[in-house]
Amino acid sequence: MEDQKNFILAIVLSSIVMLGYWFFFGKPLAEEARKNVALERAAVEQQITAPEPKPLVTRDAAISSNANTGGRIKIDTPSLSGSFSVTGSMIDDVRLKQYNRTLEADSDTVIMLTPRGAEHAAYIFDNWTTTDAGSGINTPWAVVSGDMLTPTTPIVMEFNGNGYSVTRTVTVDERYLITFSDVVTNTSGAEINLVRKGISRQHGLPDDLTNFFIIQEGPVAIVDNELVKMKYKKLSKKRELLETGEGGWVGLTDKYWLSAAIAPQGKNMTAKFGYREINGEEVYEAAYVTTPVTITPGSSVESIGRVFVGAKDRAVLVDYEQELGIAQFERAIDWGAMRILVRPMSSVLSWLGKQVGNYGVAILIMTFVIKLLMFPLFNKQYASQAKMKKVQPKQKKLQELYKDDRMKLQQEIMALYKKEGVNPMSGCLPIIPTIFVFFALYKTVFINVDLRHEPFFGWIRDLSAKDPLSILNGFGALPWPAVPLEFLSFFAIGPLALLYGITMAMMYSLTPQNAGGGEQAEMMAKMMKFMPWIFMFILAPFAAGLLIYWVWNNILSFLQQYIITRKFKVDTPIDAFFRKITGKPDPVEDGS
């Protein structure tokens, strides 16, 4: 019976490894292959049935073309640079001054928004229309005053529609927020119903899309203080999603960035996620439409809408939420299912990084603190394992004595455990919180924009990226990247992954073997010896910051477990190794 349990456990562990590889590597590659086939098929069909789409131009050409037709206003703040189109009141040319695209010295800054007509166009527009009109994207605004939008110089624009007029004051702060303060006046002789529409739109998929299942990439919204989200892939299948309630905001988000249209707060609105084709291009959008406002002849109403274009810095989002009342704005960050853990861990990590000046060191400090908090649980686990390891010589004698009587063997082992005060199940309890902490810290390192392009020491120049060294480039000695060819990525083992495998193997050496005996138990023990090296390959492509956490956590766990094991005077393979290199004799085995 025990052999069967061991065999089943071995199968389960092997399945976990294979599933892990499938989810992290096999599945994304298979999905990408299927997507490429679908795109190729669609391209062939489009060539046969669809008219020739208008050719895309460069980003600079699109900006110049728009400037000649509708006018542009330059944007310049400590955080943003670019311009916006007067036609449609469209924010469509924005760069982030404080973030570079790569680590290279001559790297360009991150591009957030790009005008229509260019590749990967992305833009946000905010306009007023009658209830039965379109999006307002071509609304012919006119500039009343101002020629550059800065934190100290607003722009005033005006639009005269059919029976109404809008005077708009455009302001920008020193971070990522542009505000449209509107006065809407009924210039007709009858009541008029108007709606405000804000739309964030993306042509095609972003070029920096990660397509990773644990992170939200696509449209996101807050309606009635509830988070609504959908991935790009799902939206392309579902085509549309509608949610109605109190506003609220809508936007398009990825790993680090957010482009959002923020509705007048406290007013009812309808949020819409949409997918369609415009001029042969796939277009994704997140839009809001306010409940119609009825204005009597000669009367005016005031309304404030906003646009956010920038990094998902938690401190910034919280400030906007608290100071301006933007509903649940912090939830633009994808905290995931373990939000209760990820939020405080992310805040602590950011604070530590700013205090010590190195986010890698901050990871080490936070891991150490977590180990201290969980010290009592781990002490109980390691003490149980030490007791089990101590009685293993007696177990082996029992296995030899009762090798033909499995039931008697189990009875004698249980009696031995009771006599020696060993409880095999007591070591299982600490595993539960460590699983939650593991995933929470992984999510923290993965989504925290503060870690982006932050160095550690030595060759680690970016904690949010993979280890840049691997055996495939001779650990930096050869003039090509860590993964020279994509199909070799599984073998791109870097120094951090090697350290993980070594430290995990050291921890395994302190773990007692299964007491059941038998061929299956021996087979499982052999398989378990390979587990650290199997996981070394699986975890090698993860972010350097996460591998630093794992290695450091393994080191701390090993030290704690080794000290407790020696406290019970249990000999370990580590002790045998040092005796071998120092020439000391082996201890006399206590077989009593």
PDB file of C-alpha atoms in Angstrom, residues 163-370:
ATOM      1  CA  GLY A 163     -27.704  73.950 -30.909  1.00  0.00           C
ATOM      2  CA  TYR A 164     -24.982  73.917 -28.275  1.00  0.00           C
ATOM      3  CA  SER A 165     -21.454  75.141 -27.577  1.00  0.00           C
ATOM      4  CA  VAL A 166     -18.621  73.830 -25.411  1.00  0.00           C
ATOM      5  CA  THR A 167     -15.817  75.875 -23.882  1.00  0.00           C
ATOM      6  CA  ARG A 168     -13.001  73.591 -22.756  1.00  0.00           C
ATOM      7  CA  THR A 169     -10.022  74.461 -20.535  1.00  0.00           C
ATOM      8  CA  VAL A 170      -7.236  71.916 -20.882  1.00  0.00           C
ATOM      9  CA  THR A 171      -4.724  71.616 -18.019  1.00  0.00           C
ATOM     10  CA  VAL A 172      -1.969  69.147 -17.172  1.00  0.00           C
ATOM     11  CA  ASP A 173      -0.159  68.356 -13.925  1.00  0.00           C
ATOM     12  CA  GLU A 174       3.496  67.458 -13.441  1.00  0.00           C
ATOM     13  CA  ARG A 175       2.832  63.725 -13.601  1.00  0.00           C
ATOM     14  CA  TYR A 176       0.416  61.926 -15.962  1.00  0.00           C
ATOM     15  CA  LEU A 177      -2.983  63.610 -15.732  1.00  0.00           C
ATOM     16  CA  ILE A 178      -4.624  65.869 -18.334  1.00  0.00           C
ATOM     17  CA  THR A 179      -7.902  67.555 -17.295  1.00  0.00           C
ATOM     18  CA  PHE A 180     -10.735  68.781 -19.534  1.00  0.00           C
ATOM     19  CA  SER A 181     -12.895  71.304 -17.665  1.00  0.00           C
ATOM     20  CA  ASP A 182     -15.963  71.996 -19.809  1.00  0.00           C
ATOM     21  CA  VAL A 183     -18.795  74.508 -19.801  1.00  0.00           C
ATOM     22  CA  VAL A 184     -21.607  73.278 -22.058  1.00  0.00           C
ATOM     23  CA  THR A 185     -24.275  75.804 -23.119  1.00  0.00           C
ATOM     24  CA  ASN A 186     -27.579  75.266 -24.904  1.00  0.00           C
ATOM     25  CA  THR A 187     -27.634  77.855 -27.725  1.00  0.00           C
ATOM     26  CA  SER A 188     -30.910  76.607 -29.240  1.00  0.00           C
ATOM     27  CA  GLY A 189     -34.498  77.496 -28.479  1.00  0.00           C
ATOM     28  CA  ALA A 190     -35.415  74.044 -27.110  1.00  0.00           C
ATOM     29  CA  GLU A 191     -34.209  71.486 -24.635  1.00  0.00           C
ATOM     30  CA  ILE A 192     -31.250  69.455 -25.807  1.00  0.00           C
ATOM     31  CA  ASN A 193     -29.879  66.093 -24.627  1.00  0.00           C
ATOM     32  CA  LEU A 194     -26.109  65.625 -24.758  1.00  0.00           C
ATOM     33  CA  VAL A 195     -23.682  62.912 -23.733  1.00  0.00           C
ATOM     34  CA  ARG A 196     -19.984  62.999 -22.976  1.00  0.00           C
ATOM     35  CA  LYS A 197     -17.840  60.287 -24.571  1.00  0.00           C
ATOM     36  CA  GLY A 198     -14.297  59.298 -23.666  1.00  0.00           C
ATOM     37  CA  ILE A 199     -12.519  56.598 -25.662  1.00  0.00           C
ATOM     38  CA  SER A 200      -9.105  54.948 -25.323  1.00  0.00           C
ATOM     39  CA  ARG A 201      -8.263  53.145 -28.550  1.00  0.00           C
ATOM     40  CA  GLN A 202      -5.461  50.826 -29.693  1.00  0.00           C
ATOM     41  CA  HIS A 203      -4.829  49.759 -33.309  1.00  0.00           C
ATOM     42  CA  GLY A 204      -3.480  46.216 -33.338  1.00  0.00           C
ATOM     43  CA  LEU A 205      -1.797  44.683 -30.325  1.00  0.00           C
ATOM     44  CA  PRO A 206       0.906  46.615 -28.425  1.00  0.00           C
ATOM     45  CA  ASP A 207       4.430  45.710 -29.545  1.00  0.00           C
ATOM     46  CA  ASP A 208       5.509  45.025 -25.929  1.00  0.00           C
ATOM     47  CA  LEU A 209       2.646  42.646 -25.103  1.00  0.00           C
ATOM     48  CA  THR A 210       3.789  39.869 -22.736  1.00  0.00           C
ATOM     49  CA  ASN A 211       0.808  37.529 -23.258  1.00  0.00           C
ATOM     50  CA  PHE A 212       1.407  36.106 -19.786  1.00  0.00           C
ATOM     51  CA  PHE A 213      -1.609  34.560 -18.096  1.00  0.00           C
ATOM     52  CA  ILE A 214      -1.049  36.058 -14.628  1.00  0.00           C
ATOM     53  CA  ILE A 215      -1.265  39.665 -15.790  1.00  0.00           C
ATOM     54  CA  GLN A 216      -4.082  41.794 -17.202  1.00  0.00           C
ATOM     55  CA  GLU A 217      -3.355  43.171 -20.671  1.00  0.00           C
ATOM     56  CA  GLY A 218      -6.321  44.749 -22.410  1.00  0.00           C
ATOM     57  CA  PRO A 219      -9.349  46.885 -21.506  1.00  0.00           C
ATOM     58  CA  VAL A 220     -10.067  47.637 -17.866  1.00  0.00           C
ATOM     59  CA  ALA A 221     -12.706  49.763 -16.129  1.00  0.00           C
ATOM     60  CA  ILE A 222     -14.216  50.726 -12.808  1.00  0.00           C
ATOM     61  CA  VAL A 223     -18.035  50.805 -12.821  1.00  0.00           C
ATOM     62  CA  ASP A 224     -20.008  51.077  -9.580  1.00  0.00           C
ATOM     63  CA  ASN A 225     -16.676  50.756  -7.732  1.00  0.00           C
ATOM     64  CA  GLU A 226     -16.220  47.275  -9.219  1.00  0.00           C
ATOM     65  CA  LEU A 227     -13.335  46.200 -11.433  1.00  0.00           C
ATOM     66  CA  VAL A 228     -14.230  45.089 -14.957  1.00  0.00           C
ATOM     67  CA  LYS A 229     -11.498  43.686 -17.189  1.00  0.00           C
ATOM     68  CA  MET A 230     -10.936  41.564 -20.258  1.00  0.00           C
ATOM     69  CA  LYS A 231      -7.847  40.418 -22.124  1.00  0.00           C
ATOM     70  CA  TYR A 232      -7.250  41.449 -25.735  1.00  0.00           C
ATOM     71  CA  LYS A 233      -7.573  37.858 -26.942  1.00  0.00           C
ATOM     72  CA  LYS A 234     -10.928  37.332 -25.240  1.00  0.00           C
ATOM     73  CA  LEU A 235     -12.258  40.680 -26.493  1.00  0.00           C
ATOM     74  CA  SER A 236     -11.344  39.764 -30.081  1.00  0.00           C
ATOM     75  CA  LYS A 237     -13.637  36.736 -29.713  1.00  0.00           C
ATOM     76  CA  LYS A 238     -16.461  38.306 -27.707  1.00  0.00           C
ATOM     77  CA  ARG A 239     -16.366  41.575 -29.693  1.00  0.00           C
ATOM     78  CA  GLU A 240     -18.197  43.701 -27.085  1.00  0.00           C
ATOM     79  CA  LEU A 241     -18.881  44.086 -23.384  1.00  0.00           C
ATOM     80  CA  LEU A 242     -21.215  46.632 -21.776  1.00  0.00           C
ATOM     81  CA  GLU A 243     -21.431  47.614 -18.095  1.00  0.00           C
ATOM     82  CA  THR A 244     -23.624  50.396 -16.698  1.00  0.00           C
ATOM     83  CA  GLY A 245     -23.294  52.106 -13.333  1.00  0.00           C
ATOM     84  CA  GLU A 246     -21.697  54.970 -11.481  1.00  0.00           C
ATOM     85  CA  GLY A 247     -18.451  56.278 -13.026  1.00  0.00           C
ATOM     86  CA  GLY A 248     -15.776  55.363 -13.059  1.00  0.00           C
ATOM     87  CA  TRP A 249     -13.127  55.262 -15.720  1.00  0.00           C
ATOM     88  CA  VAL A 250     -12.089  53.082 -18.647  1.00  0.00           C
ATOM     89  CA  GLY A 251      -8.712  52.353 -20.158  1.00  0.00           C
ATOM     90  CA  LEU A 252      -6.281  50.041 -21.904  1.00  0.00           C
ATOM     91  CA  THR A 253      -3.513  48.586 -19.811  1.00  0.00           C
ATOM     92  CA  ASP A 254      -0.517  46.292 -19.981  1.00  0.00           C
ATOM     93  CA  LYS A 255       2.242  45.233 -17.595  1.00  0.00           C
ATOM     94  CA  TYR A 256       3.467  48.694 -16.576  1.00  0.00           C
ATOM     95  CA  TRP A 257       1.440  51.342 -18.439  1.00  0.00           C
ATOM     96  CA  LEU A 258      -2.118  52.685 -18.530  1.00  0.00           C
ATOM     97  CA  SER A 259      -3.999  54.892 -21.020  1.00  0.00           C
ATOM     98  CA  ALA A 260      -7.323  55.824 -19.453  1.00  0.00           C
ATOM     99  CA  ALA A 261     -10.322  58.055 -20.118  1.00  0.00           C
ATOM    100  CA  ILE A 262     -11.744  59.172 -16.775  1.00  0.00           C
ATOM    101  CA  ALA A 263     -15.445  60.024 -16.703  1.00  0.00           C
ATOM    102  CA  PRO A 264     -17.048  62.696 -14.511  1.00  0.00           C
ATOM    103  CA  GLN A 265     -17.018  61.053 -11.088  1.00  0.00           C
ATOM    104  CA  GLY A 266     -20.252  60.178  -9.333  1.00  0.00           C
ATOM    105  CA  LYS A 267     -22.311  60.312 -12.562  1.00  0.00           C
ATOM    106  CA  ASN A 268     -23.869  57.304 -14.226  1.00  0.00           C
ATOM    107  CA  MET A 269     -22.180  55.998 -17.335  1.00  0.00           C
ATOM    108  CA  THR A 270     -21.980  53.001 -19.650  1.00  0.00           C
ATOM    109  CA  ALA A 271     -18.573  51.417 -20.096  1.00  0.00           C
ATOM    110  CA  LYS A 272     -17.973  49.601 -23.343  1.00  0.00           C
ATOM    111  CA  PHE A 273     -15.151  47.288 -24.392  1.00  0.00           C
ATOM    112  CA  GLY A 274     -15.126  46.887 -28.163  1.00  0.00           C
ATOM    113  CA  TYR A 275     -13.265  45.132 -30.959  1.00  0.00           C
ATOM    114  CA  ARG A 276     -13.705  45.879 -34.657  1.00  0.00           C
ATOM    115  CA  GLU A 277     -11.831  46.536 -37.876  1.00  0.00           C
ATOM    116  CA  ILE A 278     -11.149  50.049 -39.156  1.00  0.00           C
ATOM    117  CA  ASN A 279      -9.521  50.357 -42.586  1.00  0.00           C
ATOM    118  CA  GLY A 280      -8.396  46.758 -42.376  1.00  0.00           C
ATOM    119  CA  GLU A 281      -6.801  47.158 -38.933  1.00  0.00           C
ATOM    120  CA  GLU A 282      -7.840  45.384 -35.733  1.00  0.00           C
ATOM    121  CA  VAL A 283      -8.940  48.022 -33.241  1.00  0.00           C
ATOM    122  CA  TYR A 284      -9.466  47.531 -29.500  1.00  0.00           C
ATOM    123  CA  GLU A 285     -11.136  50.197 -27.403  1.00  0.00           C
ATOM    124  CA  ALA A 286     -12.407  51.005 -23.943  1.00  0.00           C
ATOM    125  CA  ALA A 287     -15.036  53.743 -23.923  1.00  0.00           C
ATOM    126  CA  TYR A 288     -17.471  55.467 -21.613  1.00  0.00           C
ATOM    127  CA  VAL A 289     -20.692  57.292 -22.423  1.00  0.00           C
ATOM    128  CA  THR A 290     -22.369  59.358 -19.737  1.00  0.00           C
ATOM    129  CA  THR A 291     -26.080  59.303 -19.060  1.00  0.00           C
ATOM    130  CA  PRO A 292     -27.706  62.013 -21.250  1.00  0.00           C
ATOM    131  CA  VAL A 293     -27.675  65.507 -19.749  1.00  0.00           C
ATOM    132  CA  THR A 294     -30.729  67.633 -20.460  1.00  0.00           C
ATOM    133  CA  ILE A 295     -29.993  71.352 -20.862  1.00  0.00           C
ATOM    134  CA  THR A 296     -32.711  73.984 -21.234  1.00  0.00           C
ATOM    135  CA  PRO A 297     -32.373  76.938 -23.660  1.00  0.00           C
ATOM    136  CA  GLY A 298     -29.715  79.426 -22.545  1.00  0.00           C
ATOM    137  CA  SER A 299     -28.556  77.263 -19.618  1.00  0.00           C
ATOM    138  CA  SER A 300     -25.082  75.857 -19.035  1.00  0.00           C
ATOM    139  CA  VAL A 301     -23.643  72.880 -17.187  1.00  0.00           C
ATOM    140  CA  GLU A 302     -20.102  72.234 -16.028  1.00  0.00           C
ATOM    141  CA  SER A 303     -18.375  68.884 -16.406  1.00  0.00           C
ATOM    142  CA  ILE A 304     -14.849  67.563 -15.767  1.00  0.00           C
ATOM    143  CA  GLY A 305     -13.272  64.661 -17.622  1.00  0.00           C
ATOM    144  CA  ARG A 306      -9.690  63.519 -17.465  1.00  0.00           C
ATOM    145  CA  VAL A 307      -7.086  61.502 -19.331  1.00  0.00           C
ATOM    146  CA  PHE A 308      -4.341  59.477 -17.672  1.00  0.00           C
ATOM    147  CA  VAL A 309      -1.311  58.445 -19.718  1.00  0.00           C
ATOM    148  CA  GLY A 310       1.594  56.994 -17.779  1.00  0.00           C
ATOM    149  CA  ALA A 311       3.191  54.414 -15.545  1.00  0.00           C
ATOM    150  CA  LYS A 312       1.125  52.450 -13.020  1.00  0.00           C
ATOM    151  CA  ASP A 313       3.009  53.833 -10.049  1.00  0.00           C
ATOM    152  CA  ARG A 314       0.962  52.927  -6.984  1.00  0.00           C
ATOM    153  CA  ALA A 315       1.834  56.098  -5.062  1.00  0.00           C
ATOM    154  CA  VAL A 316       0.709  58.270  -7.999  1.00  0.00           C
ATOM    155  CA  LEU A 317      -2.525  56.339  -8.521  1.00  0.00           C
ATOM    156  CA  VAL A 318      -3.370  56.490  -4.813  1.00  0.00           C
ATOM    157  CA  ASP A 319      -2.796  60.265  -4.791  1.00  0.00           C
ATOM    158  CA  TYR A 320      -5.190  60.744  -7.702  1.00  0.00           C
ATOM    159  CA  GLU A 321      -7.735  58.489  -6.029  1.00  0.00           C
ATOM    160  CA  GLN A 322      -7.582  60.336  -2.712  1.00  0.00           C
ATOM    161  CA  GLU A 323      -7.089  63.926  -3.891  1.00  0.00           C
ATOM    162  CA  LEU A 324      -9.369  63.951  -6.965  1.00  0.00           C
ATOM    163  CA  GLY A 325     -11.815  61.227  -5.980  1.00  0.00           C
ATOM    164  CA  ILE A 326     -11.092  59.018  -9.013  1.00  0.00           C
ATOM    165  CA  ALA A 327     -12.878  55.805  -8.112  1.00  0.00           C
ATOM    166  CA  GLN A 328     -10.671  52.784  -7.302  1.00  0.00           C
ATOM    167  CA  PHE A 329      -7.869  54.160  -9.459  1.00  0.00           C
ATOM    168  CA  GLU A 330      -5.252  52.067  -7.669  1.00  0.00           C
ATOM    169  CA  ARG A 331      -6.908  48.961  -9.114  1.00  0.00           C
ATOM    170  CA  ALA A 332      -5.469  49.810 -12.495  1.00  0.00           C
ATOM    171  CA  ILE A 333      -2.575  47.748 -11.137  1.00  0.00           C
ATOM    172  CA  ASP A 334      -3.348  44.057 -11.597  1.00  0.00           C
ATOM    173  CA  TRP A 335      -2.902  42.814  -8.022  1.00  0.00           C
ATOM    174  CA  GLY A 336      -4.465  39.464  -8.886  1.00  0.00           C
ATOM    175  CA  ALA A 337      -6.348  37.014  -6.688  1.00  0.00           C
ATOM    176  CA  MET A 338      -3.946  37.522  -3.751  1.00  0.00           C
ATOM    177  CA  ARG A 339      -4.398  41.278  -3.651  1.00  0.00           C
ATOM    178  CA  ILE A 340      -4.465  41.179   0.168  1.00  0.00           C
ATOM    179  CA  LEU A 341      -0.803  40.055   0.112  1.00  0.00           C
ATOM    180  CA  VAL A 342       0.513  41.597  -3.097  1.00  0.00           C
ATOM    181  CA  ARG A 343      -0.501  45.210  -2.289  1.00  0.00           C
ATOM    182  CA  PRO A 344       1.363  45.511   1.043  1.00  0.00           C
ATOM    183  CA  MET A 345       4.334  43.511  -0.256  1.00  0.00           C
ATOM    184  CA  SER A 346       4.598  45.793  -3.271  1.00  0.00           C
ATOM    185  CA  SER A 347       4.443  48.900  -1.065  1.00  0.00           C
ATOM    186  CA  VAL A 348       7.082  47.534   1.313  1.00  0.00           C
ATOM    187  CA  LEU A 349       9.356  46.544  -1.566  1.00  0.00           C
ATOM    188  CA  SER A 350       9.079  49.998  -3.165  1.00  0.00           C
ATOM    189  CA  TRP A 351       9.741  51.706   0.168  1.00  0.00           C
ATOM    190  CA  LEU A 352      12.747  49.506   0.940  1.00  0.00           C
ATOM    191  CA  GLY A 353      14.158  50.051  -2.543  1.00  0.00           C
ATOM    192  CA  LYS A 354      14.008  53.824  -2.120  1.00  0.00           C
ATOM    193  CA  GLN A 355      15.553  53.643   1.359  1.00  0.00           C
ATOM    194  CA  VAL A 356      18.534  51.415   0.508  1.00  0.00           C
ATOM    195  CA  GLY A 357      18.951  52.579  -3.077  1.00  0.00           C
ATOM    196  CA  ASN A 358      18.951  49.069  -4.551  1.00  0.00           C
ATOM    197  CA  TYR A 359      15.799  47.058  -5.239  1.00  0.00           C
ATOM    198  CA  GLY A 360      17.754  43.794  -5.332  1.00  0.00           C
ATOM    199  CA  VAL A 361      18.911  44.434  -1.773  1.00  0.00           C
ATOM    200  CA  ALA A 362      15.315  45.363  -0.943  1.00  0.00           C
ATOM    201  CA  ILE A 363      14.225  41.903  -2.138  1.00  0.00           C
ATOM    202  CA  LEU A 364      16.849  40.316   0.140  1.00  0.00           C
ATOM    203  CA  ILE A 365      15.726  42.364   3.142  1.00  0.00           C
ATOM    204  CA  MET A 366      12.030  41.685   2.588  1.00  0.00           C
ATOM    205  CA  THR A 367      12.667  37.959   2.141  1.00  0.00           C
ATOM    206  CA  PHE A 368      14.625  37.921   5.405  1.00  0.00           C
ATOM    207  CA  VAL A 369      11.778  39.699   7.201  1.00  0.00           C
ATOM    208  CA  ILE A 370       9.248  37.201   5.798  1.00  0.00           C
TER     209      ILE A 370
END
